[in-house]
Coordinates of C-alpha atoms in Angstrom, one line a residue:
X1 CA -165.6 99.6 41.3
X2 CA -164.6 96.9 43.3
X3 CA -160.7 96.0 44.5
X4 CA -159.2 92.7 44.9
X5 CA -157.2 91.8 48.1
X6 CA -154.4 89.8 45.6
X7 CA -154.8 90.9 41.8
X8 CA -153.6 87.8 39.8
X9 CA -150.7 88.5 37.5
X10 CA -151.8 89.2 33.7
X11 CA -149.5 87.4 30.8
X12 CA -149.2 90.7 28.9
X13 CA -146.7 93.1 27.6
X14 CA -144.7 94.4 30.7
X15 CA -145.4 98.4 30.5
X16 CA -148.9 97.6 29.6
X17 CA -149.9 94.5 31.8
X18 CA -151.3 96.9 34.9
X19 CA -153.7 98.6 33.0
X20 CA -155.4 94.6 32.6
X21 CA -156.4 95.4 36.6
X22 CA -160.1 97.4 36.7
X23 CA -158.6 99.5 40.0
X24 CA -155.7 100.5 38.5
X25 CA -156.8 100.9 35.2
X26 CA -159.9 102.9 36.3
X27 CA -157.7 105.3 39.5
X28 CA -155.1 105.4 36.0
X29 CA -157.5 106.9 33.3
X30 CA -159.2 109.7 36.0
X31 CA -155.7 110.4 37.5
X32 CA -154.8 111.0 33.8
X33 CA -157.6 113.6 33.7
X34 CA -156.8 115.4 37.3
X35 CA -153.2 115.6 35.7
X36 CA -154.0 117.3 32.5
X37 CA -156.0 119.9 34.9
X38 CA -152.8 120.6 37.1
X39 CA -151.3 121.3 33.8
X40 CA -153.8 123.7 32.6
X41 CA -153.7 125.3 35.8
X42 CA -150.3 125.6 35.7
X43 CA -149.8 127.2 32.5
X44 CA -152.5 129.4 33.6
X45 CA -150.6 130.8 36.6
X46 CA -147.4 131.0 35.1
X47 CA -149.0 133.2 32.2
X48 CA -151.0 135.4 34.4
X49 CA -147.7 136.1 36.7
X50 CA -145.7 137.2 33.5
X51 CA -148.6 139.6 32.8
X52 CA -148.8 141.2 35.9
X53 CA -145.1 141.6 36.4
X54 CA -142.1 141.5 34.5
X55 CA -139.7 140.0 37.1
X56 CA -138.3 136.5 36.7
X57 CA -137.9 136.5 40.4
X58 CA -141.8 136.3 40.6
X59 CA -142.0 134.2 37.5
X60 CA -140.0 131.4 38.7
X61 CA -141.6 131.5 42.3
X62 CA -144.8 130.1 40.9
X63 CA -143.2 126.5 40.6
X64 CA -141.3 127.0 43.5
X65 CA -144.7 127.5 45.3
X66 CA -146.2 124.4 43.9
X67 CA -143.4 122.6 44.8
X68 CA -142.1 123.9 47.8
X69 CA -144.8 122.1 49.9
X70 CA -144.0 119.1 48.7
X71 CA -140.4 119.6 50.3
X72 CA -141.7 121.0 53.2
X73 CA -144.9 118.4 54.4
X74 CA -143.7 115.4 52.5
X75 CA -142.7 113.6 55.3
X76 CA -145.8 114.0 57.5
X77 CA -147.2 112.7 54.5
X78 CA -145.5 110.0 54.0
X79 CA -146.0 109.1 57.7
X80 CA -149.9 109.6 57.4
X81 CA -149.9 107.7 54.4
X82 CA -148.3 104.8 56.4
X83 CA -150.7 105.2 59.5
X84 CA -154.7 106.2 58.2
X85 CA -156.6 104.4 54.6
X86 CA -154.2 105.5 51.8
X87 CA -157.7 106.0 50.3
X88 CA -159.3 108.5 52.4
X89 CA -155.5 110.3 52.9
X90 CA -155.6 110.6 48.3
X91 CA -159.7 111.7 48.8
X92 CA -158.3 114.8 51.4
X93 CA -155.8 115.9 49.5
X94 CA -157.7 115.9 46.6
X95 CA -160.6 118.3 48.7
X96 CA -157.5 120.6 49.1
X97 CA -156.7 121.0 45.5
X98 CA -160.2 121.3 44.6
X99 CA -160.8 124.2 47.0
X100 CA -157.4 125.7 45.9
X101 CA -158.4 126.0 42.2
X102 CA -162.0 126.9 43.1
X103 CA -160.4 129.8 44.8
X104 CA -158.1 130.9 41.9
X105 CA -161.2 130.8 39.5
X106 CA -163.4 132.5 41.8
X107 CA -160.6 135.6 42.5
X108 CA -159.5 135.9 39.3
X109 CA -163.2 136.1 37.6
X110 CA -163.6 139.0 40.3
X111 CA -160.1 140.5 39.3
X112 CA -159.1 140.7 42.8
X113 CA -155.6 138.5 41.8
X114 CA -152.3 139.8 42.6
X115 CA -148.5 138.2 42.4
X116 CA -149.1 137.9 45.6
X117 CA -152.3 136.1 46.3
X118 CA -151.7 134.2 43.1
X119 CA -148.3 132.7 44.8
X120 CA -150.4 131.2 48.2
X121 CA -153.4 130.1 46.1
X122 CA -150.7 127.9 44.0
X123 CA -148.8 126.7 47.4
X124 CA -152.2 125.5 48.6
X125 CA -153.0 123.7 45.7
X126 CA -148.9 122.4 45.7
X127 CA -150.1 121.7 49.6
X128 CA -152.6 118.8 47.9
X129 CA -150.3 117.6 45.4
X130 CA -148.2 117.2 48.2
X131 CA -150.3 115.3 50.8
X132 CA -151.8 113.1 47.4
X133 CA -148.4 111.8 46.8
X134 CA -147.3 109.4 48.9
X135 CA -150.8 107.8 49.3
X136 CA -150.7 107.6 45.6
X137 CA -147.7 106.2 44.7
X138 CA -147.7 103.2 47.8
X139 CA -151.2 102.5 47.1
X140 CA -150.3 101.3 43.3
X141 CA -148.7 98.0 45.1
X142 CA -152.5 97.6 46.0
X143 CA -153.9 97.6 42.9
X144 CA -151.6 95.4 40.9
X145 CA -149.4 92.4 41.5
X146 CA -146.0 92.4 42.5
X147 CA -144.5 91.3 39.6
X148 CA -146.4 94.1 37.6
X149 CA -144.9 97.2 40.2
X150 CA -142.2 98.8 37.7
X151 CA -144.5 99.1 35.1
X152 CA -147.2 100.1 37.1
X153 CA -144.2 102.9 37.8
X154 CA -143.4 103.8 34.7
X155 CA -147.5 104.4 33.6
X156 CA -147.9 106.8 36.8
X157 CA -144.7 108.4 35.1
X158 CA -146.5 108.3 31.7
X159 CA -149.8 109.3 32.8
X160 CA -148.5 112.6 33.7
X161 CA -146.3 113.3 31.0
X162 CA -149.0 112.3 28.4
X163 CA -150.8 115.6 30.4
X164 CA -147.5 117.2 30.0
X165 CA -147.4 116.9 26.1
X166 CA -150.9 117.8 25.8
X167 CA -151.9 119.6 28.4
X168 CA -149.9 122.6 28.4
X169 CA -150.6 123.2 24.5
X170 CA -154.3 123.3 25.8
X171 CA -153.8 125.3 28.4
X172 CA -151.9 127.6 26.4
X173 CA -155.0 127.4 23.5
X174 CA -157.1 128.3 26.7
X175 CA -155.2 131.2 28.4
X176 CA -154.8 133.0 24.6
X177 CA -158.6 132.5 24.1
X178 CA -160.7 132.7 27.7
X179 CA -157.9 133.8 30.0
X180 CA -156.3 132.8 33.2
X181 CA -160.1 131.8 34.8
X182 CA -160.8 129.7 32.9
X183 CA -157.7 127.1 32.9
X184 CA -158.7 127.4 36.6
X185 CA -161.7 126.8 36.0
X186 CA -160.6 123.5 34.1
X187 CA -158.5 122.3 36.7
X188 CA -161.0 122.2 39.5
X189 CA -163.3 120.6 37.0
X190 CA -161.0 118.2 35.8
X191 CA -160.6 116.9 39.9
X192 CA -164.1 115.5 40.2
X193 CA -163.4 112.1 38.2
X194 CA -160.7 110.9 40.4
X195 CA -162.5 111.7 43.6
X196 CA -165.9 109.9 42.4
X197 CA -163.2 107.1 41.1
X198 CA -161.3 107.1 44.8
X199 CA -165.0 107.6 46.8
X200 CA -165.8 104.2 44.8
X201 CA -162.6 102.4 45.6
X202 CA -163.8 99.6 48.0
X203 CA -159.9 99.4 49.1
X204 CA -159.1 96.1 51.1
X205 CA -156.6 97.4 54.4
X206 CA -154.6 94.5 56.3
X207 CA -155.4 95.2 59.8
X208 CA -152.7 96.1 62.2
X209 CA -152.3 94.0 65.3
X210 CA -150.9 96.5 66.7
X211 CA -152.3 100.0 67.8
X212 CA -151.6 103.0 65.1
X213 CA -147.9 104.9 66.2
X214 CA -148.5 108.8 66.8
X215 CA -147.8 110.8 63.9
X216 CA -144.6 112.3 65.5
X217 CA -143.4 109.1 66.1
X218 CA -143.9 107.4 62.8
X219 CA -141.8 110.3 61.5
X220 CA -139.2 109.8 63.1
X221 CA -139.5 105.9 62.2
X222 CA -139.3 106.8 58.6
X223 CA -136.5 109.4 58.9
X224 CA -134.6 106.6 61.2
X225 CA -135.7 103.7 58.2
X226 CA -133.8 106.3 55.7
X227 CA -130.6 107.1 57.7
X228 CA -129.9 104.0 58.1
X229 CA -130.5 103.1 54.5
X230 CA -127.3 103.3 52.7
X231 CA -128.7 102.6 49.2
X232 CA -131.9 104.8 49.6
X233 CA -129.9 108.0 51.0
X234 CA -127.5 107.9 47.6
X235 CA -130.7 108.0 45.6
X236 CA -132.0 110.9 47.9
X237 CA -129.4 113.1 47.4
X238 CA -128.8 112.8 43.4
X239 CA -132.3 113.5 43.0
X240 CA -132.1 116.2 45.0
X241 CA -129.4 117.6 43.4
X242 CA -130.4 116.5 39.8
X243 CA -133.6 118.7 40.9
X244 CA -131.2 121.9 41.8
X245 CA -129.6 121.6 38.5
X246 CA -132.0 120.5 36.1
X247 CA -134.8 122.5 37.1
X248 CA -133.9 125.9 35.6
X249 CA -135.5 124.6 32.5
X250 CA -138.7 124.0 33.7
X251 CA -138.7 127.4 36.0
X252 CA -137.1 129.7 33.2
X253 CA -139.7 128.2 30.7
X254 CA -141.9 131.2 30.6
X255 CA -138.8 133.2 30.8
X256 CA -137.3 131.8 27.5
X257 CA -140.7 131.8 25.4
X258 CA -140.9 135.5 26.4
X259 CA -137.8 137.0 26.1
X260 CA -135.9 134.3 23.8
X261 CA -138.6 133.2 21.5
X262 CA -140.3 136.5 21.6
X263 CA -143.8 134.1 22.0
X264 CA -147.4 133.8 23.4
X265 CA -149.1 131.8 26.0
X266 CA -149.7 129.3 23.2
X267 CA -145.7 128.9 22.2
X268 CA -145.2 128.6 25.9
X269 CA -147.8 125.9 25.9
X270 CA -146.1 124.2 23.0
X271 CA -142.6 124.2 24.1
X272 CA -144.3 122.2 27.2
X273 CA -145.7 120.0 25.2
X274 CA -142.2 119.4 23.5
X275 CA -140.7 119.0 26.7
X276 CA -144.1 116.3 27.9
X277 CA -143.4 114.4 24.9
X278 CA -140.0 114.1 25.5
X279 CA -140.7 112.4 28.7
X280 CA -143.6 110.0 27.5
X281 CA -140.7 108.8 24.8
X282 CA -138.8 108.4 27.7
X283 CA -141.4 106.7 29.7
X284 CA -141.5 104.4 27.4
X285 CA -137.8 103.2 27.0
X286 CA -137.2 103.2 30.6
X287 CA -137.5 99.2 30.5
X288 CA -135.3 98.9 27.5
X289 CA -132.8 101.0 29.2
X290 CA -133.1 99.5 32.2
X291 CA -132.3 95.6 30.3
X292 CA -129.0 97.0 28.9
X293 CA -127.1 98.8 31.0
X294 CA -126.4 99.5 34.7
X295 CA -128.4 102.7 36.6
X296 CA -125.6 104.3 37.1
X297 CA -124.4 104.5 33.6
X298 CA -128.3 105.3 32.0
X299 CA -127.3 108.3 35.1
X300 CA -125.0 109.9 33.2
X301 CA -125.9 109.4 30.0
X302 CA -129.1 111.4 30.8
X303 CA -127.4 114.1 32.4
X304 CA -124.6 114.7 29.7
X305 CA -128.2 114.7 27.5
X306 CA -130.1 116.8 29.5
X307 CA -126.6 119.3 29.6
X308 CA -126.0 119.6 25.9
X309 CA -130.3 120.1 25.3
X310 CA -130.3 122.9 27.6
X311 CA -127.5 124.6 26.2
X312 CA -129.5 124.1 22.7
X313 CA -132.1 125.7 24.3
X314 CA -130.0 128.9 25.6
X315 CA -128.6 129.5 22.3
X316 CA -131.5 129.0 20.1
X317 CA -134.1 131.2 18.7
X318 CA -135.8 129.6 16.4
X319 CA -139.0 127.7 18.3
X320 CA -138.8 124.4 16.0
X321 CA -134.9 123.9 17.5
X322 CA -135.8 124.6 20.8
X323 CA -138.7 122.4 20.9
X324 CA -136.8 119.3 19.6
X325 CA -134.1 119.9 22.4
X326 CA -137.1 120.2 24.8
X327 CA -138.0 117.0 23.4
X328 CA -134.3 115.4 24.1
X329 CA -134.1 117.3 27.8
X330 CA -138.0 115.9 28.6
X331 CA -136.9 112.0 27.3
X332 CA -133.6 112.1 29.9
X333 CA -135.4 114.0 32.3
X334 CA -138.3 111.5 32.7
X335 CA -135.6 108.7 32.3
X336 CA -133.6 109.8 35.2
X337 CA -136.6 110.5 37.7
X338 CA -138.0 107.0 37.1
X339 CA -134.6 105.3 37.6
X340 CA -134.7 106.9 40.9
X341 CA -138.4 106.6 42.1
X342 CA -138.0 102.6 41.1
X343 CA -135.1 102.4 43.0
X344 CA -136.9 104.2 46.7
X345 CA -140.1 102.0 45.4
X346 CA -138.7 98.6 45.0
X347 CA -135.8 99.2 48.3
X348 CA -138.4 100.1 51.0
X349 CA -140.4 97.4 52.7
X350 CA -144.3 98.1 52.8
X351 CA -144.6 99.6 56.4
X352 CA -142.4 102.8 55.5
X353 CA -143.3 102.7 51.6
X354 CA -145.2 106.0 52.3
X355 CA -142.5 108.2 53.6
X356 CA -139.8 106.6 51.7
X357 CA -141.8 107.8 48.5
X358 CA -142.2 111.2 50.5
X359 CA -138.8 111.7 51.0
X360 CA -138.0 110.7 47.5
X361 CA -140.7 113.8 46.6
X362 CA -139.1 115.9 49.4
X363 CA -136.0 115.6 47.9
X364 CA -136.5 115.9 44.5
X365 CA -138.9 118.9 44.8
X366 CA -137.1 120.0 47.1
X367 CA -134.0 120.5 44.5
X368 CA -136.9 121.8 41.9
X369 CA -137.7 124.5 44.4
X370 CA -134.9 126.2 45.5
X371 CA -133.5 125.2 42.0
X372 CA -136.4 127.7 41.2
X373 CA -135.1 129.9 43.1
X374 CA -131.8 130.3 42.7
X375 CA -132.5 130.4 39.0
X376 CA -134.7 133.5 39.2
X377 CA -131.7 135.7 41.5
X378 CA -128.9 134.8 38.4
X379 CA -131.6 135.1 35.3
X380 CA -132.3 139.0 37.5
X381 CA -128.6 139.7 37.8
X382 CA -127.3 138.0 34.4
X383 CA -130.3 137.0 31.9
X384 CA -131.9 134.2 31.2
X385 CA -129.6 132.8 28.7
X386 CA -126.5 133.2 30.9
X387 CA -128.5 131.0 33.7
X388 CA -129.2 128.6 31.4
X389 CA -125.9 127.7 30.2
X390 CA -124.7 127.5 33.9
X391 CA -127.4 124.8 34.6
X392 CA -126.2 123.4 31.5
X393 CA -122.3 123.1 32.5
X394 CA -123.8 121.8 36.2
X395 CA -125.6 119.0 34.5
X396 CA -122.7 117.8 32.4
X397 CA -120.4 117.6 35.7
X398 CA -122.7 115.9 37.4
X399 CA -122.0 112.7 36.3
X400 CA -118.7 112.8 38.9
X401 CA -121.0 112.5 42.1
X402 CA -121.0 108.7 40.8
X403 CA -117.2 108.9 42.0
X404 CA -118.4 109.6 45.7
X405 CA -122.3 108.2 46.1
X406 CA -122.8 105.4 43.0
X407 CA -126.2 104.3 42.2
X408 CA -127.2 101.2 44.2
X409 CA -128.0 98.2 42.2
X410 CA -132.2 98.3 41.7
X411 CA -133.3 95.2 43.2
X412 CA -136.9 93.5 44.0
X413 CA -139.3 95.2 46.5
X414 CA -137.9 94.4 50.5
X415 CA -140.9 91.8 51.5
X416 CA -141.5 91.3 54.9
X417 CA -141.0 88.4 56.7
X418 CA -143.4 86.0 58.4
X419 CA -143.9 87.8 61.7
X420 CA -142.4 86.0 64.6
X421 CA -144.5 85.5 67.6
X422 CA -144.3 88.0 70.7
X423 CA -142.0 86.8 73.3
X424 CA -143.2 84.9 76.8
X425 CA -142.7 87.6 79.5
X426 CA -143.8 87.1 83.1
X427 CA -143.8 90.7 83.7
X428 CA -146.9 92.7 83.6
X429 CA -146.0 95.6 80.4
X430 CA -148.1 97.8 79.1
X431 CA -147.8 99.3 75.6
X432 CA -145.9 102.2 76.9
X433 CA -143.4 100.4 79.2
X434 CA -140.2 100.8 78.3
X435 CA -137.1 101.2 77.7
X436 CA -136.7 97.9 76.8
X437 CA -133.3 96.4 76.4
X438 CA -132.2 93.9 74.3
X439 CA -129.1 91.5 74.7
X440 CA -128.3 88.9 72.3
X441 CA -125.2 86.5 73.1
X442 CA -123.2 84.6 70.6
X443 CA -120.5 82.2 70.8
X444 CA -118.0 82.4 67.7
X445 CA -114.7 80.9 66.8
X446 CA -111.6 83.0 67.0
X447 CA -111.0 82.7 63.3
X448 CA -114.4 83.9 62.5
X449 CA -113.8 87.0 64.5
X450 CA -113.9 89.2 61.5
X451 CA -116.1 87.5 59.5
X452 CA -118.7 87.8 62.1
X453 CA -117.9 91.2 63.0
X454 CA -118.7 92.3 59.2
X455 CA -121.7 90.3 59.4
X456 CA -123.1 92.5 62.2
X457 CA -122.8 95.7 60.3
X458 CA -125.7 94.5 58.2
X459 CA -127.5 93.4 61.3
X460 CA -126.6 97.0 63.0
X461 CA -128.3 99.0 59.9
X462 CA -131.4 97.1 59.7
X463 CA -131.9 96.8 63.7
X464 CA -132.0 100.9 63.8
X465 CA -133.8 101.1 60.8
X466 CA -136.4 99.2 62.2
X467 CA -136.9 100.5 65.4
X468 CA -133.6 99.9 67.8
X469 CA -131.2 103.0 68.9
X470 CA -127.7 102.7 71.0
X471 CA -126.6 99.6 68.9
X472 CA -123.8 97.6 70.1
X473 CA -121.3 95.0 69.5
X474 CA -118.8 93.8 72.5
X475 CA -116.6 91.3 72.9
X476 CA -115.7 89.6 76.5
X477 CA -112.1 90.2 77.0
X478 CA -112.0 87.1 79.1
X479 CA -113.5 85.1 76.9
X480 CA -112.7 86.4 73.3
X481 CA -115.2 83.3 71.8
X482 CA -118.3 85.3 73.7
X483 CA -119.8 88.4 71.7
X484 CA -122.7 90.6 73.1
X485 CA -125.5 92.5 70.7
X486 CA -127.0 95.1 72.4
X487 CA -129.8 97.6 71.6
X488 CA -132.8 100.0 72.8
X489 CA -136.0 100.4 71.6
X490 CA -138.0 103.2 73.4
X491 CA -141.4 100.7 74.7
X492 CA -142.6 97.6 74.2
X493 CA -145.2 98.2 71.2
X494 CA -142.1 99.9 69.4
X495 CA -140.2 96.7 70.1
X496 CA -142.7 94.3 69.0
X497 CA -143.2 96.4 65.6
X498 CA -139.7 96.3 64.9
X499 CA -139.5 92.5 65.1
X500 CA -142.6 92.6 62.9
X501 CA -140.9 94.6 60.2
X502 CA -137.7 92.3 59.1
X503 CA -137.7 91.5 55.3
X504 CA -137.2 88.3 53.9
X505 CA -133.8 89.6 53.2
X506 CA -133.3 91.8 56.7
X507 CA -134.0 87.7 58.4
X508 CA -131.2 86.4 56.2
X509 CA -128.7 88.6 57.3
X510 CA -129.9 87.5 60.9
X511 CA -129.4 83.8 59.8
X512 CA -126.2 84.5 58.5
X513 CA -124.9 86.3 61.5
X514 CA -126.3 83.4 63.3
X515 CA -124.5 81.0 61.5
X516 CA -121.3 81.9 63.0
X517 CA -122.7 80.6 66.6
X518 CA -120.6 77.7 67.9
X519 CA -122.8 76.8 70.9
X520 CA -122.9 74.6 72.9
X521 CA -126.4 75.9 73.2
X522 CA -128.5 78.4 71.0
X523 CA -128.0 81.9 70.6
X524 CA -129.0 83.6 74.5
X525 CA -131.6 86.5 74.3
X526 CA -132.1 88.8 76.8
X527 CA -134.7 91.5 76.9
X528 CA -134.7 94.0 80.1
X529 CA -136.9 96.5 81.1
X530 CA -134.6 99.3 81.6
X531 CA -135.8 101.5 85.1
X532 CA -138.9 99.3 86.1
X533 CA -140.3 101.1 88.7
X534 CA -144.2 101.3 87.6
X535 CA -144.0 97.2 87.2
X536 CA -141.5 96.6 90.8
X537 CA -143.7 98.8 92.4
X538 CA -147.2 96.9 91.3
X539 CA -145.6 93.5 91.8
X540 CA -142.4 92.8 94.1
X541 CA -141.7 89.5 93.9
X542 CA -141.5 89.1 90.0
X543 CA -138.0 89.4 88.6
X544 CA -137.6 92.4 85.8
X545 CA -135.5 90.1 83.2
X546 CA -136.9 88.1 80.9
X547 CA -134.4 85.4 79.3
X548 CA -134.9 82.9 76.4
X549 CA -132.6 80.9 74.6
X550 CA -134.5 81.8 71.5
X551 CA -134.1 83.8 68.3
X552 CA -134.2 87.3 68.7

């Protein structure tokens, strides 16, 4: 299998037309497999834990330890997705889950499997899922074209819930009829056509000019990327909290086919097929949805939906209702976590696409996990049905956190920008010389005071997002026409990647703010070396201020 640099765009229906590119489509079909194994496996684990013990505690701790790990190393991964071949990163994390289901088949053949052991086999293999993530989902923007992104999206989002509707009724066919080992046993099968797929991948990487940031570092570059993100932090926190509600139907699953429907591994494996189907309906429709009305409004439609479905669910006994309302919960469910993953995808620029997606993961399994949680304490102290409903009355209040954080308008990916060449210095620097300072003068008319002054809000948000800390704006007292920008970035590499990171949009707002420059000359730009001593000490006589009456 062989990858092009630039795949050409494909004239084809929009939720089919990445599928027309072979590294997509090939990475696509085997992912499709390694997700139907997860399944499996997951139906597996969740049926062997209600045999061994009959607390829902333990029963919904088995999705909170497949998805805790994705709250808790999500970021790392993100940032080692960003830093290393997205490639090799997806071929690792794969090795993990491999050896985490080769484990589970191995103990439980031997009968040595307890709640226990069964609950860090599944955080390992959650561990996987986890590092796979990020990798996975930036590397689709290097397998399709641009234009084809959101559907490229949406079939990742298919792909799994087509696994989802099938999957689990398989699994559930194979736990009734060989037992836990072998949908293990499946699952770590079911892994080796999206390695060979990967391993064949001849990726094409853009090389950095320059060197790799330390993974600390690049951590806090993405956490700094996202706080100063007002569009991507909204989107962070009603996934998160659309995971802490909604999850109780996916952790109490087990607990309602047991004790509600009075079924079998195979009903359980049938209501998650209702609920997969749901979402590849879902899938689907996502475009549509997305055409006619705004994401903040298809929001609350599919949380009043999901609401009134699981409350269908908590008061139904009869396993045909209660998979058609699985069915309606899976269709809003999916709807709702695409709308969000589209809206981190298509906000963050390439460089921090990795850790914006882990967040996004962080976040939403995050909610999912202690979701799972919290779930498991009422369902102990109340009963499954009464947790339910509460979720249920949650959901359909949910639609107020629009009042306080609405949903940003979804626009195109942030491109960057042509990359503006390093500045002259006359100072000897080396990588790690810094701080460096950075002092941009303006000249503005009095009547463009505020104007200008709103203007640099934008420039202050994507300046620290970038790279620059202890952001300032002054005005000379003296001379109220004179205005001085000011920022910090830790060393000189970290300042020339932040002027290598500005979007197409990010160097608009520059221009903009620019525009309100009077003259009589250009815009004045300073940059310092803050406490030179190494380079005043190895050369005297040069001055430590560099000054150019350039862009910034």
């Amino acid at each position: 299998m062989t990858a092009q640099a630039k795949p050409q765009a494909f004239s084809a229906d929009p939720i089919t037309a990445p599928l027309r590119a072979p590294v997509f489509r090939g990475i696509w079909l085997a992912g499709l497999l390694a997700n139907f194994g997860l399944l499996i496996q997951g139906v597996g684990a969740a049926w062997a834990m209600t045999q061994m013990t009959p607390s829902a505690d333990k029963v919904a701790l088995v999705q909170t330890a497949l998805m805790l790990p994705v709250m808790l190393i999500s970021m790392p991964a993100g940032a080692i997705a960003d830093m290393h071949d997205r490639r090799i990163v997806q071929l690792v994390a794969l090795s993990i889950e491999l050896c985490g289901a080769i484990a589970l088949t191995a103990l439980d053949w031997l009968g040595f499997t307890t709640p226990n052991l069964l609950l860090v086999l599944c955080f390992v293999v959650g561990s996987g899922v986890a590092l796979m993530g990020p990798a996975w989902q930036s590397s689709v923007s290097e397998q399709v074209p641009a234009e084809t992104l959101p559907a490229a999206v949406a079939l990742n989002g298919i792909s799994y819930n087509i696994a989802r509707s099938l999957g689990p009724a398989i699994g559930g066919i194979v736990v009734a009829t060989a037992g836990s080992v072998a949908a293990f046993a499946l699952n770590a099968l079911l892994y080796v056509p999206l390695i060979a797929v990967l391993f064949m991948w001849k990726r094409v990487a853009e090389p950095s000019r320059l060197p790799r940031e330390h993974l600390s570092r690049a951590m806090i570059s993405g956490v700094r990327y996202i706080t100063n993100s007002p569009s991507i932090k909204i989107v962070l926190i009603r996934t998160m909290l659309t995971g802490l509600i909604g999850g109780a139907i996916i952790s109490l699953m087990p607990l309602v086919v047991r004790d509600l429907l009075h079924g079998s591994a195979q009903t359980y494996g049938i209501m998650l097929s209702a609920f997969g189907l749901g979402a590849v309906i879902g899938a689907f429709y996502i475009t549509e949805v997305r055409k006619r009305v705004s994401t903040e409004a298809a929001i609350r439609a599919c949380a009043l939906s999901m609401g009134g479905a699981i409350v269908a669910v908590a008061l139904s006994r009869e396993p045909v209702l209660t998979a058609g309302a699985l069915v309606l919960a899976g269709a809003v469910w999916m709807m709702a976590w695409m709308l969000f993953n589209i809206g981190v995808q298509l906000s963050a620029p390439r460089w921090v696409a990795g850790r914006s997606l882990a967040a996004y993961q962080a976040a939403g399994s995050g909610g999912v996990a202690v979701g799972s949680w919290g779930w498991g304490h009422l369902t102990d102290m109340a009963g499954v049905n009464t947790a339910l409903l509460v979720s249920a009355a949650l959901m359909m209040l949910s639609p107020l956190l629009g009042l306080w954080w609405p949903m940003p308008r979804i626009g195109a990916r942030g491109e960057e920008a042509q990359v503006l060449d390093d500045p002259e210095v006359q100072l000897a620097l080396a990588g790690r010389s810094g701080p460096l300072v950075v002092e941009i003068e303006y000249r503005v008319a009095q009547e463009n005071a505020r104007s200008f002054h709103n203007a640099m809000q934008d420039v202050k948000l994507f300046r620290q997002r970038n790279g620059a800390y202890g952001w300032s704006i002054a005005r000379d007292i003296a001379d109220p026409e004179l205005w001085t920008e000011r920022y910090h970035c830790p060393t000189w590499f970290d300042y020339l990647r932040q002027r290598s990171r500005s979007t197409q949009l990010e160097r608009a707002m520059e221009q903009q703010a620019m525009g309100f420059h009077i003259g009589p000359g250009p815009v004045r730009v300073r940059r310092m070396l803050e406490r030179p001593f190494g380079s005043v000490r190895s050369k005297e006589d040069v001055p430590d201020r560099c000054e150019r009456s350039v862009p910034r």
